[in-house]
CSV table of C-alpha atoms in Angstrom, one decimal:
chain,number,residue,atom,x,y,z
A,1479,MET,CA,-4.8,-29.6,-40.0
A,1480,TRP,CA,-4.0,-26.3,-39.3
A,1481,GLY,CA,-7.3,-25.3,-40.3
A,1482,CYS,CA,-9.1,-27.0,-38.0
A,1483,PHE,CA,-6.8,-25.5,-35.4
A,1484,PHE,CA,-7.8,-22.3,-36.3
A,1485,ARG,CA,-11.2,-22.6,-36.6
A,1486,ASN,CA,-10.9,-24.3,-32.7
A,1487,ALA,CA,-9.6,-21.2,-32.1
A,1488,GLU,CA,-12.2,-19.3,-33.3
A,1489,LEU,CA,-14.9,-21.0,-31.5
A,1490,GLU,CA,-12.9,-20.4,-28.5
A,1491,ARG,CA,-12.3,-16.9,-28.6
A,1492,ILE,CA,-16.4,-16.5,-29.7
A,1493,VAL,CA,-17.2,-18.9,-26.7
A,1494,ASP,CA,-15.2,-16.8,-24.0
A,1495,GLN,CA,-16.5,-13.4,-25.5
A,1496,ASP,CA,-20.1,-14.4,-24.6
A,1497,LEU,CA,-19.3,-16.0,-21.5
A,1498,THR,CA,-17.2,-12.5,-20.2
A,1499,ARG,CA,-20.5,-11.1,-20.8
A,1500,LEU,CA,-22.5,-13.7,-18.9
A,1501,TYR,CA,-24.4,-11.8,-16.2
A,1502,PRO,CA,-20.8,-9.6,-15.4
A,1503,GLU,CA,-22.4,-8.4,-12.2
A,1504,ARG,CA,-19.4,-8.6,-9.2
A,1505,GLY,CA,-19.8,-11.5,-7.4
A,1506,SER,CA,-22.2,-13.0,-9.7
A,1507,TYR,CA,-22.3,-17.3,-9.8
A,1508,PHE,CA,-21.5,-17.0,-13.6
A,1509,GLN,CA,-18.4,-15.3,-13.4
A,1510,THR,CA,-16.6,-17.4,-11.1
A,1511,THR,CA,-14.0,-19.4,-12.1
A,1512,ARG,CA,-15.4,-22.4,-11.7
A,1513,CYS,CA,-18.5,-21.8,-13.3
A,1514,GLN,CA,-16.6,-20.4,-16.4
A,1515,VAL,CA,-14.6,-23.0,-17.2
A,1516,MET,CA,-17.3,-25.2,-16.7
A,1517,LEU,CA,-19.7,-23.3,-18.9
A,1518,ARG,CA,-16.3,-23.1,-21.6
A,1519,ARG,CA,-15.4,-27.1,-21.4
A,1520,ILE,CA,-19.2,-28.0,-22.4
A,1521,LEU,CA,-19.7,-25.3,-24.8
A,1522,LEU,CA,-16.9,-26.4,-27.0
A,1523,LEU,CA,-17.1,-29.9,-26.2
A,1524,TRP,CA,-20.8,-30.0,-27.6
A,1525,CYS,CA,-19.9,-27.8,-30.5
A,1526,LEU,CA,-17.0,-30.1,-32.0
A,1527,ARG,CA,-19.4,-33.1,-31.4
A,1528,HIS,CA,-22.0,-31.3,-33.4
A,1529,GLN,CA,-20.5,-29.4,-36.0
A,1530,GLU,CA,-23.4,-29.3,-38.5
A,1531,TYR,CA,-24.6,-26.6,-35.9
A,1532,GLY,CA,-21.4,-24.9,-34.7
A,1533,TYR,CA,-21.8,-22.5,-31.3
A,1534,ARG,CA,-24.7,-19.8,-31.7
A,1535,GLN,CA,-24.7,-16.4,-29.4
A,1536,GLY,CA,-27.2,-17.7,-26.8
A,1537,MET,CA,-26.5,-21.2,-26.5
A,1538,HIS,CA,-24.1,-19.9,-23.2
A,1539,GLU,CA,-27.2,-18.7,-21.5
A,1540,LEU,CA,-29.3,-21.8,-21.6
A,1541,LEU,CA,-26.6,-23.5,-20.6
A,1542,ALA,CA,-25.9,-21.6,-17.7
A,1543,SER,CA,-29.1,-21.4,-16.0
A,1544,LEU,CA,-28.9,-25.5,-16.1
A,1545,LEU,CA,-25.5,-25.2,-14.6
A,1546,TYR,CA,-27.3,-22.6,-11.8
A,1547,VAL,CA,-30.5,-25.2,-10.8
A,1548,LEU,CA,-27.6,-27.6,-10.6
A,1549,SER,CA,-25.3,-26.3,-8.4
A,1550,VAL,CA,-28.5,-24.5,-6.3
A,1551,ASP,CA,-29.3,-28.3,-6.0
A,1552,VAL,CA,-25.6,-29.1,-4.4
A,1553,GLU,CA,-25.7,-26.4,-2.0
A,1554,ARG,CA,-28.9,-27.5,-0.8
A,1555,LEU,CA,-28.0,-31.3,-0.5
A,1556,SER,CA,-24.5,-29.7,1.4
A,1557,GLU,CA,-26.5,-27.9,4.1
A,1558,VAL,CA,-28.7,-31.0,4.6
A,1559,ARG,CA,-26.4,-33.1,5.0
A,1560,LYS,CA,-24.4,-30.5,7.7
A,1561,VAL,CA,-27.7,-30.9,9.4
A,1562,TYR,CA,-28.4,-34.2,9.6
A,1563,GLU,CA,-25.3,-36.1,8.9
A,1564,ASP,CA,-26.0,-39.0,10.5
A,1565,GLN,CA,-28.6,-40.1,8.3
A,1566,PHE,CA,-26.3,-40.0,5.1
A,1567,THR,CA,-24.5,-43.4,5.9
A,1568,GLU,CA,-22.3,-45.5,4.1
A,1569,ASN,CA,-23.7,-48.6,5.3
A,1570,PHE,CA,-25.2,-50.7,2.8
A,1571,ASP,CA,-29.4,-51.5,2.4
A,1572,VAL,CA,-29.4,-55.2,4.1
A,1573,PHE,CA,-33.3,-54.7,3.4
A,1574,SER,CA,-32.9,-55.0,-0.7
A,1575,PHE,CA,-32.5,-58.4,-0.3
A,1576,HIS,CA,-34.1,-61.5,0.7
A,1577,GLU,CA,-34.1,-62.6,4.4
A,1578,ASN,CA,-33.5,-66.6,3.6
A,1579,ASP,CA,-30.7,-66.0,0.7
A,1580,LEU,CA,-27.8,-67.9,2.1
A,1581,THR,CA,-25.6,-65.5,0.4
A,1582,TYR,CA,-26.4,-62.7,2.4
A,1583,LYS,CA,-26.4,-63.9,5.8
A,1584,PHE,CA,-24.1,-61.3,7.4
A,1585,ASP,CA,-25.7,-59.0,10.0
A,1586,PHE,CA,-24.9,-55.7,8.4
A,1587,LYS,CA,-26.4,-53.8,11.4
A,1588,LYS,CA,-24.6,-55.4,14.1
A,1589,PHE,CA,-21.3,-55.4,12.3
A,1590,SER,CA,-21.9,-51.1,11.6
A,1591,GLU,CA,-22.6,-50.9,15.7
A,1592,TYR,CA,-18.8,-52.0,16.1
A,1593,THR,CA,-17.2,-50.5,13.3
A,1594,GLU,CA,-17.9,-47.2,14.7
A,1595,ASP,CA,-15.0,-46.5,17.8
A,1596,GLY,CA,-15.5,-50.5,18.3
A,1597,ARG,CA,-17.5,-50.0,21.4
A,1598,GLY,CA,-21.3,-49.9,19.2
A,1599,LYS,CA,-23.2,-46.5,18.3
A,1600,ASP,CA,-23.6,-43.7,20.5
A,1601,LYS,CA,-26.7,-44.3,22.7
A,1602,GLY,CA,-26.7,-40.6,24.0
A,1603,SER,CA,-26.9,-38.9,21.0
A,1604,SER,CA,-29.6,-35.9,20.5
A,1605,LYS,CA,-29.7,-35.7,16.9
A,1606,THR,CA,-32.5,-37.5,14.9
A,1607,SER,CA,-32.3,-40.9,14.8
A,1608,SER,CA,-35.0,-42.0,12.9
A,1609,HIS,CA,-35.6,-41.5,9.1
A,1610,SER,CA,-39.1,-41.0,9.5
A,1611,GLU,CA,-38.5,-38.3,12.1
A,1612,LEU,CA,-37.3,-36.0,9.1
A,1613,ASP,CA,-39.7,-33.6,7.2
A,1614,PRO,CA,-40.7,-34.9,4.3
A,1615,MET,CA,-38.5,-32.4,2.1
A,1616,THR,CA,-35.4,-34.1,3.7
A,1617,GLN,CA,-36.6,-37.6,3.8
A,1618,THR,CA,-36.5,-36.7,-0.1
A,1619,ILE,CA,-33.0,-35.7,-0.5
A,1620,VAL,CA,-32.0,-38.3,2.2
A,1621,LEU,CA,-33.1,-41.1,0.4
A,1622,LEU,CA,-32.1,-39.6,-3.5
A,1623,SER,CA,-28.7,-39.6,-2.2
A,1624,ASP,CA,-28.5,-43.0,-0.9
A,1625,ALA,CA,-25.3,-44.7,-2.9
A,1626,TYR,CA,-26.4,-47.9,-2.1
A,1627,GLY,CA,-30.4,-47.4,-1.9
A,1628,ALA,CA,-32.7,-49.5,-5.0
A,1629,GLU,CA,-30.8,-47.5,-7.7
A,1630,GLY,CA,-27.3,-48.5,-6.6
A,1631,GLU,CA,-24.8,-46.7,-8.0
A,1632,LEU,CA,-27.5,-44.4,-9.6
A,1633,GLY,CA,-28.6,-43.5,-6.4
A,1634,ILE,CA,-26.4,-40.7,-6.1
A,1635,VAL,CA,-28.7,-38.3,-8.1
A,1636,VAL,CA,-26.9,-35.1,-6.8
A,1637,SER,CA,-23.7,-34.9,-6.8
A,1638,ASP,CA,-21.0,-31.6,-7.0
A,1639,LYS,CA,-18.4,-34.6,-8.5
A,1640,PHE,CA,-20.8,-35.1,-11.8
A,1641,MET,CA,-22.3,-31.6,-12.2
A,1642,GLU,CA,-20.3,-31.0,-15.0
A,1643,HIS,CA,-21.5,-34.2,-16.8
A,1644,ASP,CA,-25.0,-33.5,-15.6
A,1645,ALA,CA,-24.7,-30.3,-17.2
A,1646,TYR,CA,-23.7,-31.6,-20.4
A,1647,THR,CA,-26.1,-34.2,-20.5
A,1648,MET,CA,-29.1,-32.2,-20.1
A,1649,PHE,CA,-27.9,-29.6,-22.6
A,1650,ASP,CA,-27.1,-31.8,-24.9
A,1651,ALA,CA,-30.9,-33.4,-24.4
A,1652,LEU,CA,-32.1,-29.8,-24.5
A,1653,MET,CA,-30.5,-28.7,-27.7
A,1654,SER,CA,-31.7,-32.5,-29.6
A,1655,GLY,CA,-35.0,-32.7,-28.0
A,1656,ALA,CA,-34.1,-35.6,-26.7
A,1657,GLY,CA,-36.5,-37.5,-29.2
A,1658,GLY,CA,-39.3,-35.3,-28.6
A,1659,ALA,CA,-41.1,-32.8,-31.1
A,1660,ILE,CA,-39.2,-29.6,-30.2
A,1661,ALA,CA,-35.3,-29.3,-30.4
A,1662,MET,CA,-33.7,-25.9,-29.4
A,1663,VAL,CA,-31.1,-26.0,-31.8
A,1664,ASP,CA,-33.9,-26.0,-34.4
A,1665,PHE,CA,-34.3,-21.9,-33.1
A,1666,PHE,CA,-30.6,-21.5,-33.3
A,1667,SER,CA,-30.7,-22.6,-36.9
A,1668,ALA,CA,-31.0,-20.2,-39.7
A,1669,PRO,CA,-33.6,-20.7,-42.2
A,1670,PHE,CA,-32.9,-22.5,-45.7
A,1671,GLY,CA,-31.3,-20.2,-48.1
A,1672,ILE,CA,-30.1,-17.6,-44.9
A,1673,PRO,CA,-26.5,-17.6,-44.8
A,1674,THR,CA,-25.3,-18.8,-40.9
A,1675,LEU,CA,-23.3,-16.7,-38.7
A,1676,ARG,CA,-21.7,-19.6,-36.6
A,1677,SER,CA,-18.1,-20.6,-36.4
A,1678,PRO,CA,-17.2,-23.0,-39.2
A,1679,LEU,CA,-15.6,-25.9,-37.6
Protein backbone atom coordinates (compact mmCIF):
# COMPACT_ATOMS: atom_id res chain seq x y z
CA MET A 1 0.00 0.00 0.00
CA TRP A 2 2.73 2.49 0.93
CA GLY A 3 4.72 1.46 -2.13
CA CYS A 4 1.78 2.35 -4.36
CA PHE A 5 1.36 5.68 -2.55
CA PHE A 6 5.00 6.67 -3.08
CA ARG A 7 4.98 5.53 -6.73
CA ASN A 8 1.89 7.64 -7.39
CA ALA A 9 3.44 10.61 -5.56
CA GLU A 10 6.52 10.30 -7.79
CA LEU A 11 4.31 10.17 -10.88
CA GLU A 12 2.50 13.33 -9.74
CA ARG A 13 5.83 15.09 -9.14
CA ILE A 14 7.12 14.24 -12.64
CA VAL A 15 3.87 15.29 -14.33
CA ASP A 16 3.76 18.56 -12.35
CA GLN A 17 7.37 19.29 -13.26
CA ASP A 18 6.66 18.84 -16.98
CA LEU A 19 3.48 20.89 -16.81
CA THR A 20 5.25 23.87 -15.22
CA ARG A 21 7.64 23.85 -18.19
CA LEU A 22 4.86 23.63 -20.78
CA TYR A 23 4.97 26.82 -22.87
CA PRO A 24 5.94 29.02 -19.91
CA GLU A 25 5.36 32.31 -21.74
CA ARG A 26 3.55 34.90 -19.68
CA GLY A 27 -0.17 34.80 -20.31
CA SER A 28 0.01 31.45 -22.06
CA TYR A 29 -3.24 29.47 -22.20
CA PHE A 30 -1.30 26.41 -21.05
CA GLN A 31 -0.24 28.10 -17.80
CA THR A 32 -3.76 29.00 -16.70
CA THR A 33 -4.96 27.17 -13.61
CA ARG A 34 -7.89 25.60 -15.45
CA CYS A 35 -5.70 24.19 -18.21
CA GLN A 36 -3.04 22.94 -15.81
CA VAL A 37 -5.63 21.16 -13.65
CA MET A 38 -7.23 19.45 -16.65
CA LEU A 39 -3.88 18.40 -18.11
CA ARG A 40 -2.75 17.02 -14.75
CA ARG A 41 -5.93 15.04 -14.12
CA ILE A 42 -6.00 13.56 -17.62
CA LEU A 43 -2.33 12.56 -17.60
CA LEU A 44 -2.50 11.03 -14.13
CA LEU A 45 -5.67 9.10 -14.91
CA TRP A 46 -4.32 7.84 -18.23
CA CYS A 47 -1.04 6.72 -16.65
CA LEU A 48 -2.81 4.96 -13.79
CA ARG A 49 -5.13 3.17 -16.21
CA HIS A 50 -2.22 2.20 -18.51
CA GLN A 51 0.41 1.19 -16.01
CA GLU A 52 2.23 -0.89 -18.61
CA TYR A 53 3.32 2.37 -20.29
CA GLY A 54 3.46 4.84 -17.43
CA TYR A 55 4.26 8.47 -18.06
CA ARG A 56 6.90 9.59 -20.52
CA GLN A 57 8.17 13.07 -21.23
CA GLY A 58 6.36 14.54 -24.22
CA MET A 59 2.96 13.06 -23.47
CA HIS A 60 1.92 16.35 -21.89
CA GLU A 61 2.68 18.21 -25.14
CA LEU A 62 0.48 15.87 -27.18
CA LEU A 63 -2.38 16.28 -24.74
CA ALA A 64 -1.90 20.06 -24.54
CA SER A 65 -2.42 20.47 -28.28
CA LEU A 66 -5.66 18.45 -28.15
CA LEU A 67 -6.95 20.46 -25.21
CA TYR A 68 -6.07 23.73 -26.94
CA VAL A 69 -8.00 22.79 -30.10
CA LEU A 70 -11.03 21.87 -28.00
CA SER A 71 -10.85 25.15 -26.06
CA VAL A 72 -10.66 27.17 -29.30
CA ASP A 73 -13.74 25.32 -30.60
CA VAL A 74 -15.64 26.01 -27.37
CA GLU A 75 -14.61 29.68 -27.47
CA ARG A 76 -15.79 30.01 -31.08
CA LEU A 77 -19.10 28.37 -30.21
CA SER A 78 -19.52 30.83 -27.34
CA GLU A 79 -18.94 33.77 -29.69
CA VAL A 80 -21.45 32.42 -32.20
CA ARG A 81 -23.99 31.80 -29.43
CA LYS A 82 -23.72 35.44 -28.32
CA VAL A 83 -24.32 36.78 -31.83
CA TYR A 84 -26.98 34.26 -32.89
CA GLU A 85 -28.56 33.42 -29.54
CA ASP A 86 -32.05 33.14 -31.04
CA GLN A 87 -30.87 30.23 -33.23
CA PHE A 88 -29.78 28.20 -30.20
CA THR A 89 -33.16 27.23 -28.83
CA GLU A 90 -33.96 24.45 -26.43
CA ASN A 91 -37.14 23.61 -28.38
CA PHE A 92 -37.77 20.02 -29.35
CA ASP A 93 -37.38 19.23 -33.07
CA VAL A 94 -40.89 18.15 -34.10
CA PHE A 95 -39.82 17.36 -37.64
CA SER A 96 -37.93 14.28 -36.49
CA PHE A 97 -41.27 12.53 -35.85
CA HIS A 98 -43.96 11.40 -38.26
CA GLU A 99 -46.83 13.82 -38.79
CA ASN A 100 -49.49 11.17 -38.20
CA ASP A 101 -48.00 9.55 -35.10
CA LEU A 102 -50.81 9.65 -32.51
CA THR A 103 -48.42 9.92 -29.57
CA TYR A 104 -47.00 13.22 -30.86
CA LYS A 105 -50.09 15.31 -31.70
CA PHE A 106 -49.02 18.14 -29.38
CA ASP A 107 -48.27 21.33 -31.35
CA PHE A 108 -44.81 22.35 -30.13
CA LYS A 109 -44.75 25.48 -32.32
CA LYS A 110 -47.88 26.97 -30.79
CA PHE A 111 -46.77 26.04 -27.28
CA SER A 112 -43.34 27.65 -27.69
CA GLU A 113 -44.93 30.89 -28.97
CA TYR A 114 -46.90 31.27 -25.74
CA THR A 115 -44.17 30.26 -23.34
CA GLU A 116 -42.06 33.29 -24.23
CA ASP A 117 -43.39 36.03 -21.89
CA GLY A 118 -46.86 34.50 -22.26
CA ARG A 119 -47.55 36.69 -25.33
CA GLY A 120 -46.02 34.80 -28.22
CA LYS A 121 -42.93 35.59 -30.24
CA ASP A 122 -41.65 39.14 -30.60
CA LYS A 123 -42.59 40.12 -34.16
CA GLY A 124 -40.37 43.21 -34.21
CA SER A 125 -37.06 41.40 -33.77
CA SER A 126 -34.33 42.51 -36.18
CA LYS A 127 -32.16 39.46 -35.54
CA THR A 128 -31.73 36.60 -37.97
CA SER A 129 -34.99 34.68 -37.77
CA SER A 130 -34.28 31.82 -40.13
CA HIS A 131 -31.61 29.17 -40.06
CA SER A 132 -31.21 29.52 -43.84
CA GLU A 133 -30.18 33.20 -43.46
CA LEU A 134 -27.00 32.21 -41.61
CA ASP A 135 -23.67 31.71 -43.36
CA PRO A 136 -22.72 28.02 -43.93
CA MET A 137 -20.12 27.91 -41.14
CA THR A 138 -22.55 29.32 -38.57
CA GLN A 139 -25.27 26.92 -39.77
CA THR A 140 -22.91 24.02 -39.12
CA ILE A 141 -22.09 25.28 -35.61
CA VAL A 142 -25.79 25.68 -34.79
CA LEU A 143 -26.68 22.23 -36.13
CA LEU A 144 -23.86 20.50 -34.28
CA SER A 145 -24.93 22.16 -31.04
CA ASP A 146 -28.58 21.12 -31.22
CA ALA A 147 -29.29 19.19 -28.05
CA TYR A 148 -32.52 17.79 -29.50
CA GLY A 149 -31.34 17.22 -33.08
CA ALA A 150 -31.08 13.99 -35.02
CA GLU A 151 -28.48 12.64 -32.60
CA GLY A 152 -30.53 13.34 -29.47
CA GLU A 153 -28.24 13.70 -26.48
CA LEU A 154 -25.24 13.28 -28.77
CA GLY A 155 -26.26 16.39 -30.68
CA ILE A 156 -24.08 18.53 -28.44
CA VAL A 157 -20.72 18.09 -30.14
CA VAL A 158 -18.80 20.96 -28.61
CA SER A 159 -19.36 21.69 -24.95
CA ASP A 160 -17.29 23.45 -22.32
CA LYS A 161 -18.92 21.16 -19.79
CA PHE A 162 -17.37 18.05 -21.37
CA MET A 163 -14.09 19.45 -22.68
CA GLU A 164 -11.99 17.47 -20.20
CA HIS A 165 -13.84 14.26 -21.04
CA ASP A 166 -13.37 14.87 -24.75
CA ALA A 167 -9.67 15.61 -24.31
CA TYR A 168 -9.15 12.38 -22.35
CA THR A 169 -10.97 10.34 -24.99
CA MET A 170 -9.01 11.92 -27.82
CA PHE A 171 -5.71 11.45 -25.98
CA ASP A 172 -6.51 7.82 -25.21
CA ALA A 173 -7.42 7.17 -28.86
CA LEU A 174 -4.24 8.89 -30.03
CA MET A 175 -2.07 6.89 -27.68
CA SER A 176 -3.73 3.54 -28.38
CA GLY A 177 -4.11 4.07 -32.12
CA ALA A 178 -7.87 3.48 -31.85
CA GLY A 179 -7.59 0.19 -33.70
CA GLY A 180 -5.40 1.63 -36.44
CA ALA A 181 -1.90 0.66 -37.48
CA ILE A 182 -0.07 3.39 -35.53
CA ALA A 183 -0.31 3.97 -31.79
CA MET A 184 1.57 6.93 -30.33
CA VAL A 185 2.35 4.90 -27.23
CA ASP A 186 4.70 2.79 -29.38
CA PHE A 187 6.89 5.86 -29.87
CA PHE A 188 7.14 6.28 -26.11
CA SER A 189 8.08 2.65 -25.49
CA ALA A 190 11.73 1.68 -25.24
CA PRO A 191 13.08 -0.94 -27.68
CA PHE A 192 13.35 -4.46 -26.29
CA GLY A 193 16.31 -4.92 -23.96
CA ILE A 194 16.84 -1.22 -23.20
CA PRO A 195 15.88 -0.14 -19.67
CA THR A 196 12.98 2.29 -19.46
CA LEU A 197 12.94 5.65 -17.70
CA ARG A 198 9.23 5.62 -17.01
CA SER A 199 8.16 5.99 -13.45
CA PRO A 200 7.15 2.71 -11.82
CA LEU A 201 3.54 2.36 -10.75
